[in-house]
Amino acid sequence: MKLAAVFAMMALAPIACAEQGPVAQSAQSPTPPPTTAASPATPSPTPTRTGPPPFTAKVTRISRDRLPYSWRPGCPVSYQDLRLVTMTYWGFDNKAHTGELVVNKTVTDDIVTAFGKLYAQRYPIKQMRLVDVYKGDDYDSIDADNTSAFNCRQATGSSHWSNHAYGKAVDINPLENPYVTADGGTAHANAKKFTKRPMKGKAVINPGDKVVRTFAQVGWEWGGAWAGTKDFQHFSKGGG
């Protein structure tokens, strides 16, 4: 079994030191009591005397009750093999916030490492909530510019399971980084101005930039590098 719980702490560092990853600690955590997917968000971390709080991350088991829409019998992975990662992220308001992602237990270290580096780099994230807040509707989650991971669904335009269905993919700031078809179109009207690359803009992910490099360092591929269709929001372990 992968680490049952991971605590990652990172001291604040200037952008020039962004390549340093978080320092992780491990501890065994019991299964948390069942809650609902729409339970109140974890309070935002408290700033230190010298500035924003350090990055922290906690990995715990997740109850079936937290996944009323995103998981169902017949999914390619059991909910018991998923983990809830509760961690700090840097918001669009230039403040630290606490978000949640559900991922496969085999990739929790990758996720904590990558998002710890993004926090150190002050890469902004609009929000980070479980897709169950949107009743498992990928379209609504994307329209809300929500960063999310696990969702038991097929790949867009395919009859095969997406890597999201295995908990091995994450979509980051999907409004600024849309799914773009080969002809340059996107299904979300509020994302049309973000369909070109490279381009400047807050939270926009470009080829070879710090976000792409950060995920490449933990062995994750970027959907923006696909031939034809581009999925600029998408990072996955093993592609797809």
Coordinates of C-alpha atoms in Angstrom, one line a residue:
M1 CA 0.0 0.0 0.0
K2 CA 1.2 3.5 -0.8
L3 CA 1.7 5.9 2.1
A4 CA -1.6 6.1 4.0
A5 CA -0.9 9.7 4.9
V6 CA 1.6 12.2 3.7
F7 CA 2.4 15.5 5.3
A8 CA 4.4 17.9 3.1
M9 CA 5.8 21.1 4.5
M10 CA 7.6 23.7 2.4
A11 CA 9.2 26.9 3.6
L12 CA 8.5 30.0 1.5
A13 CA 11.0 30.6 -1.3
P14 CA 11.3 33.3 -4.0
I15 CA 10.5 32.3 -7.5
A16 CA 14.2 31.8 -8.3
C17 CA 14.2 28.9 -5.9
A18 CA 11.0 27.3 -7.3
E19 CA 12.8 24.1 -8.3
Q20 CA 13.0 23.0 -4.7
G21 CA 10.3 20.6 -3.7
P22 CA 8.3 20.2 -0.5
V23 CA 9.7 18.3 2.5
A24 CA 7.4 15.4 3.2
Q25 CA 6.7 13.5 6.4
S26 CA 4.6 10.4 6.8
A27 CA 2.1 9.2 9.4
Q28 CA -0.6 6.6 9.6
S29 CA -4.1 8.3 9.6
P30 CA -7.4 6.6 10.4
T31 CA -10.2 6.7 7.9
P32 CA -12.0 10.0 8.4
P33 CA -15.7 10.0 9.4
P34 CA -18.1 10.1 6.4
T35 CA -19.0 13.6 5.2
T36 CA -20.8 14.9 2.2
A37 CA -19.1 16.1 -1.0
A38 CA -20.5 19.6 -0.4
S39 CA -19.2 19.8 3.2
P40 CA -17.7 23.2 4.2
A41 CA -14.2 23.9 2.8
T42 CA -11.2 23.5 5.1
P43 CA -10.2 26.9 6.5
S44 CA -7.5 28.7 4.7
P45 CA -4.0 28.5 6.2
T46 CA -2.9 31.2 8.5
P47 CA -0.2 33.7 7.3
T48 CA 3.0 33.8 9.2
R49 CA 4.5 37.0 10.6
T50 CA 6.8 37.3 7.6
G51 CA 4.3 36.4 4.8
P52 CA 2.0 33.7 3.5
P53 CA 2.0 30.3 5.2
P54 CA 4.2 27.4 4.0
F55 CA 2.8 24.7 1.7
T56 CA 1.2 21.8 3.6
A57 CA -0.4 18.6 2.3
K58 CA -2.2 15.8 4.0
V59 CA -3.2 12.5 2.4
T60 CA -6.0 10.4 3.8
R61 CA -8.4 7.7 2.9
I62 CA -11.7 8.9 1.5
S63 CA -15.2 7.6 2.3
R64 CA -17.7 6.5 -0.2
D65 CA -20.0 9.3 1.0
R66 CA -17.6 11.9 -0.3
L67 CA -17.9 10.5 -3.9
P68 CA -21.7 10.3 -4.5
Y69 CA -21.4 11.2 -8.2
S70 CA -17.8 10.7 -9.3
W71 CA -17.6 7.0 -8.3
R72 CA -20.0 4.1 -8.9
P73 CA -19.8 0.3 -9.1
G74 CA -18.1 -0.7 -12.3
C75 CA -15.5 2.0 -12.3
P76 CA -12.0 0.8 -13.2
V77 CA -10.7 1.5 -9.7
S78 CA -12.2 1.0 -6.3
Y79 CA -12.9 4.0 -4.2
Q80 CA -10.8 2.2 -1.5
D81 CA -7.8 2.7 -3.8
L82 CA -8.3 6.5 -3.9
R83 CA -6.9 9.1 -1.6
L84 CA -8.0 12.6 -0.6
V85 CA -5.2 15.1 -0.8
T86 CA -5.9 18.3 1.2
M87 CA -3.3 20.9 0.4
T88 CA -2.4 24.5 0.1
Y89 CA -2.6 26.4 -3.2
W90 CA -2.0 29.9 -4.3
G91 CA -5.2 31.7 -5.4
F92 CA -6.0 34.2 -8.0
D93 CA -6.3 36.7 -5.2
N94 CA -2.7 36.3 -4.3
K95 CA -3.5 34.5 -1.0
A96 CA -3.1 31.0 0.2
H97 CA -6.1 28.7 0.2
T98 CA -6.8 25.0 1.1
G99 CA -8.1 22.7 -1.6
E100 CA -8.9 19.1 -2.2
L101 CA -8.1 16.6 -4.9
V102 CA -8.9 12.9 -5.1
V103 CA -6.3 10.7 -6.8
N104 CA -5.1 7.2 -7.0
K105 CA -3.1 6.1 -4.0
T106 CA -0.2 5.2 -6.2
V107 CA 0.3 8.9 -7.3
T108 CA -0.1 10.8 -4.1
D109 CA 3.6 11.5 -3.8
D110 CA 3.7 12.9 -7.4
I111 CA 0.7 15.2 -6.7
V112 CA 2.1 16.5 -3.4
T113 CA 5.5 17.2 -5.0
A114 CA 4.2 18.9 -8.1
F115 CA 1.6 21.1 -6.3
G116 CA 4.1 22.0 -3.6
K117 CA 6.4 23.3 -6.4
L118 CA 3.6 25.2 -8.0
Y119 CA 2.8 26.9 -4.7
A120 CA 6.5 27.9 -4.3
Q121 CA 6.4 29.3 -7.8
R122 CA 3.2 31.2 -6.9
Y123 CA 1.4 29.7 -9.9
P124 CA -2.2 30.7 -9.3
I125 CA -5.2 28.3 -9.1
K126 CA -8.8 29.6 -9.3
Q127 CA -10.3 26.9 -7.1
M128 CA -9.7 23.2 -6.1
R129 CA -12.8 21.3 -5.2
L130 CA -14.0 17.7 -5.7
V131 CA -15.9 17.3 -9.0
D132 CA -18.8 15.9 -6.8
V133 CA -19.5 19.5 -5.9
Y134 CA -20.7 19.8 -9.5
K135 CA -22.6 16.4 -9.3
G136 CA -19.8 14.7 -11.2
D137 CA -20.5 16.9 -14.3
D138 CA -17.2 17.5 -16.0
Y139 CA -18.6 20.3 -18.1
D140 CA -19.9 22.3 -15.1
S141 CA -16.6 21.8 -13.2
I142 CA -14.7 23.1 -16.2
D143 CA -17.1 26.0 -16.7
A144 CA -16.4 27.0 -13.1
D145 CA -12.7 27.0 -13.7
N146 CA -12.3 24.2 -11.1
T147 CA -9.1 22.3 -10.8
S148 CA -10.0 18.6 -10.2
A149 CA -8.7 15.1 -10.6
F150 CA -10.6 11.8 -10.1
N151 CA -13.9 11.4 -12.0
C152 CA -15.1 8.0 -13.3
R153 CA -15.8 9.0 -16.9
Q154 CA -14.7 8.1 -20.4
A155 CA -12.1 10.2 -22.2
T156 CA -13.6 13.0 -24.3
G157 CA -14.8 11.7 -27.6
S158 CA -13.8 8.1 -26.8
S159 CA -15.4 4.9 -25.5
H160 CA -12.4 4.2 -23.3
W161 CA -11.9 5.2 -19.7
S162 CA -10.1 8.5 -19.1
N163 CA -7.1 8.5 -16.8
H164 CA -9.3 10.6 -14.6
A165 CA -11.3 7.4 -14.0
Y166 CA -8.2 5.8 -12.6
G167 CA -7.3 8.8 -10.5
K168 CA -4.2 9.4 -12.5
A169 CA -5.0 12.7 -14.2
V170 CA -5.6 16.3 -13.1
D171 CA -7.1 19.3 -14.9
I172 CA -5.7 22.6 -13.9
N173 CA -7.4 25.9 -14.4
P174 CA -9.5 24.6 -17.3
L175 CA -10.9 28.0 -18.3
E176 CA -7.5 29.4 -19.0
N177 CA -6.3 26.1 -20.4
P178 CA -9.2 24.6 -22.4
Y179 CA -9.7 21.4 -24.4
V180 CA -9.3 22.5 -28.0
T181 CA -10.3 20.5 -31.0
A182 CA -8.1 20.1 -34.1
D183 CA -10.0 22.9 -35.9
G184 CA -9.4 25.3 -33.0
G185 CA -12.8 25.1 -31.3
T186 CA -13.8 24.6 -27.7
A187 CA -17.0 23.7 -26.0
H188 CA -16.9 26.5 -23.5
A189 CA -17.7 30.0 -24.6
N190 CA -15.9 31.6 -21.7
A191 CA -12.6 29.8 -22.8
K192 CA -12.6 30.8 -26.4
K193 CA -10.0 33.6 -26.0
F194 CA -7.6 31.0 -24.5
T195 CA -7.4 28.6 -27.4
K196 CA -4.1 29.7 -28.9
R197 CA -0.6 28.8 -27.7
P198 CA 1.7 30.2 -26.9
M199 CA 0.0 33.2 -25.3
K200 CA 0.4 35.4 -22.2
G201 CA -2.2 35.4 -19.4
K202 CA -2.7 34.7 -15.8
A203 CA -2.5 30.9 -15.1
V204 CA -2.1 30.1 -18.8
I205 CA 0.0 27.0 -19.4
N206 CA 2.4 27.2 -22.3
P207 CA 4.7 24.6 -23.9
G208 CA 7.9 24.1 -21.9
D209 CA 6.8 26.5 -19.1
K210 CA 7.3 25.9 -15.3
V211 CA 4.0 24.0 -14.9
V212 CA 4.8 21.6 -17.8
R213 CA 8.4 21.1 -16.5
T214 CA 7.2 20.6 -12.9
F215 CA 4.8 17.7 -13.9
A216 CA 7.4 16.3 -16.3
Q217 CA 9.8 16.0 -13.3
V218 CA 7.4 13.5 -11.7
G219 CA 6.7 11.7 -14.9
W220 CA 3.4 13.2 -15.9
E221 CA 2.5 14.1 -19.5
W222 CA 0.8 17.3 -20.7
G223 CA -2.3 17.2 -22.9
G224 CA -1.1 20.4 -24.6
A225 CA 1.6 18.3 -26.4
W226 CA -0.9 16.0 -28.1
A227 CA -1.1 16.0 -31.9
G228 CA -4.3 17.5 -33.3
T229 CA -6.6 17.9 -30.4
K230 CA -5.0 19.8 -27.5
D231 CA -6.0 19.5 -23.8
F232 CA -4.1 22.4 -22.2
Q233 CA -5.5 21.8 -18.7
H234 CA -4.7 18.1 -18.6
F235 CA -1.8 16.3 -16.9
S236 CA -1.7 12.5 -16.5
K237 CA 0.5 9.6 -15.5
G238 CA 1.0 7.6 -18.6
G239 CA -1.0 9.8 -20.9
G240 CA -4.7 9.7 -21.8

